[in-house]
Amino acid sequence: MKLSTRGRYGLRAMFDLAMNESQGPIPLNEIADRQNISESYLEQLFAILRREGLVNSVRGAHGGYLLGASPNEIYIGQILRTLEGDIAPADCVRNEDVAGCMDADACVTRIIWEKIRDSINQVIDSITLEDMVNQQRLINSKKGSNSSKDDWVIRCNN
Amino acid sequence: MKLSTRGRYGLRAMFDLAMNESQGPIPLNEIADRQNISESYLEQLFAILRREGLVNSVRGAHGGYLLGASPNEIYIGQILRTLEGDIAPADCVRNEDVAGCMDADACVTRIIWEKIRDSINQVIDSITLEDMVNQQRLINSKKGSNSSKDDWVIRCNN
DNA sequence: TTAAAGTATAGTAAATTAGTCGGGATTCGG
DNA sequence: CCGAATCCCGACTAATTTACTATACTTTAA
């Protein structure tokens, strides 16, 4: 019942972009360094995110990636779903593989999976990247003067 | 982000026991047949459930398994957690492997994982086996006279 | 005594995950 | 125009996890 690294790394990388929005295009190696994620793996993830319009790319020297919309328009649900597919505890409650669960209406466990799915979606579809950025800045300001530029960097791989 | 078969099969098997509570000990091969789950795999799951006290076993001929408590005392959260460990989208928000996420308080993604975890737990810790049984009987009664004894059997593997 | 059950542990095949690798195609700065 | 910095693409692979299977018990009712 864990998210895969796709979703977890992807969210961190998008959050990284949001924190650096004003800096122009951010090259992947910067994100990879800051977040301690393999650059070539990130390339895969960003290819997916780009197809979905969640990021824009700028090719060539001094290129990099930009958010595809303002941080307050990007919900983390979009990010996670793009990278992981529908978030659900069982296949029979994913839109994708509507997986012929015959008699679905009469299936009590299905009702449980639906409730779990819906409660997850309610969380991830109510938080934007902007929310995350604001929360991070609040945390940093509370830490006071000894906060460095990279205080917001997420070090662990979760 | 799917539950494994351990949790999914386990819940169905426990629900099966709850539906048949009055029948005395239920042997695993009955559950395996009804639920279309490998019997030897179920054995493994029931070994875990037994250690946790969620079921009691009766050995020997005419033996089988009984619920370890009344259906209204068994929350599906207990079942899922016993078989899957803490339900959480990332390791850093599991009680089990408190996995040294240094600076955890300052980690914004962690806050998201916590919210997801909590919303899932709220669902699974508010539903009992009795709730499931009641809901199933309600569904069956609505279907009217043409309902057979095994109308509640879950056929799909989700 | 025998057959129907549970108990325990090890092994294994399949699937998924989490990457790596190699070679392009673009673009900027000099 | 050249070369370095970048994104782009697809195939490949290693590691892990999952989902069982197999084997060899022990216990108990009839």
XYZ file of C-alpha atoms (C1' of nucleotides) in Angstrom:
376
model
C 0.000 0.000 0.000
C 2.961 2.285 -0.579
C 3.282 4.755 -3.368
C 6.123 3.828 -5.693
C 9.165 6.016 -6.115
C 7.542 7.422 -9.236
C 4.914 9.245 -7.262
C 7.101 10.060 -4.304
C 10.078 11.339 -6.280
C 7.791 13.039 -8.759
C 6.036 15.030 -6.080
C 9.329 16.081 -4.548
C 10.656 17.139 -7.921
C 7.548 19.162 -8.702
C 7.739 20.754 -5.281
C 11.363 21.594 -6.043
C 10.280 23.314 -9.250
C 7.614 25.230 -7.356
C 10.103 26.412 -4.746
C 12.356 27.669 -7.556
C 9.658 29.041 -9.805
C 11.239 32.482 -10.110
C 14.603 31.134 -11.276
C 13.633 30.352 -14.855
C 14.056 26.863 -16.306
C 15.604 24.441 -13.817
C 17.830 21.731 -15.263
C 17.231 18.211 -14.062
C 20.729 17.745 -12.682
C 20.025 20.505 -10.161
C 16.889 18.796 -8.960
C 18.634 15.446 -8.962
C 21.412 16.848 -6.775
C 19.164 18.678 -4.370
C 16.717 15.849 -3.985
C 19.241 13.051 -4.171
C 17.472 11.263 -6.987
C 19.111 9.659 -10.026
C 19.049 12.119 -12.904
C 18.281 9.561 -15.587
C 15.406 8.240 -13.560
C 14.073 11.756 -13.187
C 14.251 12.113 -16.965
C 11.762 9.291 -17.291
C 9.422 10.869 -14.801
C 9.604 14.281 -16.422
C 8.880 12.809 -19.835
C 5.581 11.601 -18.400
C 4.870 14.847 -16.594
C 5.553 16.802 -19.762
C 3.195 14.734 -21.887
C 0.540 15.527 -19.334
C 1.341 19.234 -19.462
C 2.348 19.435 -15.824
C 5.760 20.786 -16.812
C 7.157 22.585 -19.838
C 10.623 21.927 -21.118
C 13.210 24.310 -22.559
C 15.795 22.515 -24.638
C 19.417 23.368 -25.204
C 22.014 25.004 -23.009
C 20.490 26.910 -20.104
C 17.366 24.936 -20.630
C 15.475 22.959 -18.063
C 11.933 22.524 -16.823
C 9.213 24.940 -15.789
C 5.900 24.265 -14.122
C 3.154 23.856 -16.685
C 0.794 26.059 -14.664
C 0.855 28.226 -11.554
C 1.515 26.356 -8.354
C -1.981 27.172 -7.156
C -3.449 25.395 -10.156
C -1.490 22.178 -9.758
C -3.039 19.708 -7.349
C -0.853 16.955 -6.050
C -3.541 14.509 -7.107
C -2.767 15.350 -10.730
C 0.908 14.692 -10.179
C 0.441 11.406 -8.374
C -2.168 10.147 -10.825
C -0.022 11.036 -13.809
C 2.864 9.015 -12.454
C 1.065 6.176 -10.706
C -2.259 5.864 -12.440
C -5.432 6.051 -10.412
C -4.768 5.823 -6.719
C -6.855 2.978 -5.363
C -6.449 0.017 -3.019
C -7.756 -2.526 -5.558
C -8.062 -2.760 -9.325
C -11.819 -3.040 -9.322
C -12.197 0.554 -8.146
C -9.897 2.159 -10.694
C -11.396 3.962 -13.646
C -8.588 2.621 -15.794
C -9.013 -1.102 -15.581
C -12.712 -1.260 -14.791
C -11.760 -4.938 -14.535
C -14.929 -6.895 -14.977
C -15.986 -7.329 -11.401
C -19.350 -8.830 -12.203
C -22.033 -8.029 -9.738
C -20.017 -5.060 -8.570
C -23.051 -3.451 -6.977
C -23.516 -6.393 -4.662
C -19.887 -6.571 -3.585
C -19.390 -5.386 -0.045
C -15.603 -5.366 -0.095
C -15.761 -3.215 -3.198
C -17.679 -0.632 -1.226
C -14.823 -0.560 1.253
C -12.223 -0.096 -1.459
C -14.307 2.752 -2.823
C -14.400 4.481 0.539
C -10.651 4.198 0.929
C -10.067 5.434 -2.607
C -12.383 8.393 -2.134
C -10.813 9.444 1.136
C -7.355 9.420 -0.446
C -8.559 11.400 -3.423
C -10.174 13.964 -1.221
C -6.816 14.647 0.404
C -4.673 14.772 -2.707
C -7.194 16.761 -4.706
C -7.391 19.488 -2.112
C -3.693 20.328 -1.819
C -1.824 22.371 -4.417
C 1.873 22.926 -4.906
C 1.283 26.460 -3.673
C -0.056 25.086 -0.405
C 3.127 23.079 -0.009
C 5.334 26.060 -0.799
C 3.492 28.283 1.670
C 3.729 25.687 4.364
C 7.439 25.234 3.745
C 8.106 28.963 3.900
C 6.189 29.160 7.142
C 8.282 26.385 8.639
C 11.486 28.050 7.478
C 10.532 31.444 8.880
C 9.839 29.889 12.263
C 13.306 28.449 12.341
C 14.631 31.998 12.334
C 17.900 33.469 11.159
C 19.994 30.315 10.966
C 18.018 29.059 8.019
C 20.035 28.553 4.877
C 18.924 28.862 1.289
C 18.396 25.146 0.947
C 16.550 24.608 4.159
C 13.605 23.202 2.363
C 15.514 20.414 0.661
C 14.064 17.017 1.326
C 16.840 14.623 2.141
C 15.171 11.320 2.832
C 13.936 9.072 0.078
C 10.333 8.865 1.139
C -0.671 2.035 -4.087
C -2.629 -1.202 -4.150
C -3.167 -3.440 -1.199
C -1.492 -6.800 -1.735
C -3.460 -10.004 -1.968
C -2.654 -10.588 1.691
C -4.912 -7.780 2.802
C -7.513 -8.235 0.094
C -7.866 -12.008 0.426
C -7.588 -11.753 4.182
C -10.476 -9.352 4.450
C -12.636 -11.501 2.195
C -11.792 -14.582 4.212
C -12.624 -12.853 7.490
C -15.856 -11.598 5.994
C -16.592 -15.169 4.944
C -16.093 -16.306 8.525
C -18.379 -13.542 9.761
C -21.124 -14.530 7.318
C -20.880 -18.101 8.577
C -20.429 -17.355 12.226
C -23.267 -19.570 13.371
C -21.942 -22.654 11.568
C -19.191 -23.539 14.023
C -15.563 -23.876 12.922
C -15.153 -23.328 9.177
C -12.382 -25.320 7.485
C -10.093 -23.422 5.169
C -10.921 -25.482 2.110
C -14.510 -24.236 2.312
C -13.370 -20.636 2.349
C -10.834 -21.338 -0.360
C -13.544 -22.814 -2.578
C -16.113 -20.122 -1.971
C -13.673 -17.273 -2.361
C -11.597 -18.844 -5.090
C -8.334 -18.458 -3.199
C -5.532 -21.015 -2.950
C -5.975 -23.005 0.236
C -2.287 -23.204 1.098
C -1.938 -19.482 0.648
C -4.879 -18.948 2.973
C -3.131 -21.150 5.523
C -0.312 -18.655 5.670
C -2.654 -15.758 6.124
C -4.612 -17.497 8.856
C -1.426 -18.347 10.709
C -0.783 -14.616 10.955
C -4.368 -13.796 11.873
C -4.303 -16.450 14.566
C -1.130 -15.134 16.194
C -2.857 -11.784 16.382
C -5.949 -13.327 17.977
C -8.248 -12.321 15.137
C -9.244 -15.942 14.625
C -9.224 -19.054 16.776
C -8.409 -22.437 15.374
C -9.869 -25.838 16.137
C -7.535 -28.629 15.124
C -8.324 -32.100 13.969
C -11.211 -33.493 11.992
C -14.224 -31.181 11.902
C -11.944 -28.409 12.925
C -11.538 -25.073 11.262
C -11.441 -21.428 12.169
C -13.667 -19.174 14.233
C -13.613 -15.442 14.605
C -11.516 -14.393 17.586
C -14.156 -11.883 18.695
C -17.665 -10.790 17.771
C -17.982 -9.257 14.333
C -18.877 -5.934 15.924
C -15.548 -5.893 17.735
C -13.370 -6.594 14.725
C -12.473 -3.531 12.704
C -11.203 -4.051 9.219
C -8.255 -1.856 10.097
C -7.041 -4.555 12.475
C -7.287 -7.158 9.763
C -5.517 -5.125 7.118
C -2.784 -3.971 9.483
C -2.155 -7.485 10.720
C -1.624 -8.731 7.204
C -0.015 -5.727 5.543
C 1.637 -3.831 8.342
C 0.804 -0.189 8.873
C -1.142 1.222 5.970
C 0.755 4.270 4.757
C 1.859 5.770 1.435
C 5.529 6.068 2.477
C 7.813 4.394 4.997
C 8.549 7.573 6.912
C 4.986 7.718 8.222
C 4.765 4.141 9.477
C 5.101 3.467 13.156
C 7.008 0.313 12.334
C 10.044 1.548 10.479
C 10.195 5.068 11.887
C 12.984 5.198 9.268
C 15.299 7.998 10.282
C 13.813 10.834 8.323
C 15.938 13.504 9.944
C 14.275 16.846 10.224
C 10.923 15.144 9.887
C 9.108 18.109 11.361
C 10.324 20.343 8.578
C 9.387 17.970 5.767
C 6.388 19.144 3.815
C 5.912 15.997 1.766
C 5.864 14.045 4.986
C 2.893 16.101 6.101
C 1.096 15.026 2.956
C 1.857 11.365 3.532
C 0.532 11.761 7.058
C -2.726 13.218 5.827
C -3.196 10.387 3.355
C -2.361 7.802 5.993
C -4.765 9.334 8.496
C -7.620 9.516 6.052
C -7.215 5.860 5.180
C -7.053 4.863 8.807
C -10.170 6.799 9.592
C -12.064 4.732 7.045
C -10.751 1.316 7.976
C -10.958 1.917 11.713
C -14.611 2.837 11.556
C -15.941 -0.241 9.773
C -16.440 -3.587 11.512
C -17.101 -7.018 10.108
C -20.609 -6.661 11.483
C -21.113 -3.551 9.365
C -20.096 -5.542 6.313
C -22.397 -8.417 7.175
C -25.347 -6.092 7.746
C -24.733 -4.330 4.491
C -24.509 -7.613 2.634
C -27.768 -8.903 4.117
C -29.441 -5.660 3.163
C -28.266 -6.007 -0.410
C -29.413 -9.614 -0.548
C -32.856 -8.845 0.835
C -33.353 -6.176 -1.796
C -32.648 -8.698 -4.496
C -35.720 -10.563 -3.359
C -36.690 -14.202 -3.555
C -34.308 -15.354 -6.248
C -31.373 -14.965 -3.922
C -29.483 -18.150 -3.196
C -27.608 -19.124 -0.082
C -24.280 -18.076 -1.527
C -25.397 -14.780 -2.918
C -22.839 -12.953 -0.858
C -19.854 -14.828 -2.252
C -17.242 -12.549 -3.714
C -16.097 -13.875 -7.029
C -13.544 -11.427 -8.321
C -10.018 -11.329 -7.027
C -9.956 -7.744 -5.865
C -6.640 -46.271 13.255
C -7.494 -43.277 9.754
C -8.838 -39.266 7.500
C -9.685 -34.489 8.083
C -8.150 -30.852 9.628
C -4.480 -27.157 11.340
C 0.992 -25.805 11.811
C 5.459 -24.515 10.173
C 8.947 -23.352 7.187
C 11.369 -23.276 3.077
C 11.509 -22.708 -1.705
C 10.314 -20.665 -6.235
C 8.247 -18.498 -10.396
C 6.260 -14.356 -11.963
C 5.650 -9.662 -11.812
C 6.884 -5.183 -10.639
C 9.954 -1.641 -9.460
C 13.674 1.128 -9.812
C 16.721 2.101 -11.962
C 20.920 2.217 -15.988
C 22.728 2.920 -20.573
C 23.589 4.653 -25.066
C 22.728 7.417 -28.365
C 20.274 11.227 -30.385
C 18.302 16.265 -31.089
C 18.401 21.327 -29.655
C 20.165 25.515 -28.314
C 23.294 28.975 -26.274
C 27.698 31.268 -25.917
C 31.921 32.239 -27.721
C 30.661 27.234 -36.698
C 31.883 24.455 -32.480
C 31.209 22.464 -28.245
C 29.052 22.124 -23.981
C 24.731 21.916 -21.692
C 20.494 20.378 -21.955
C 16.326 17.734 -23.061
C 14.544 13.340 -25.545
C 13.782 8.410 -26.398
C 13.814 3.564 -26.059
C 15.790 -0.576 -24.697
C 17.842 -3.114 -21.226
C 18.772 -5.019 -16.485
C 19.198 -5.756 -11.520
C 16.821 -6.023 -7.334
C 12.881 -6.624 -4.807
C 8.468 -8.111 -3.755
C 4.560 -10.857 -4.402
C 1.991 -14.732 -4.683
C 2.014 -18.660 -4.355
C 3.648 -24.145 -3.926
C 5.651 -28.008 -1.554
C 6.878 -30.823 2.133
C 6.655 -32.598 6.328
C 4.701 -32.462 10.425
C 0.770 -32.461 14.706
C -3.821 -32.890 16.455
C -8.391 -34.807 16.932
C -13.170 -36.837 15.848
C -15.345 -40.875 14.443
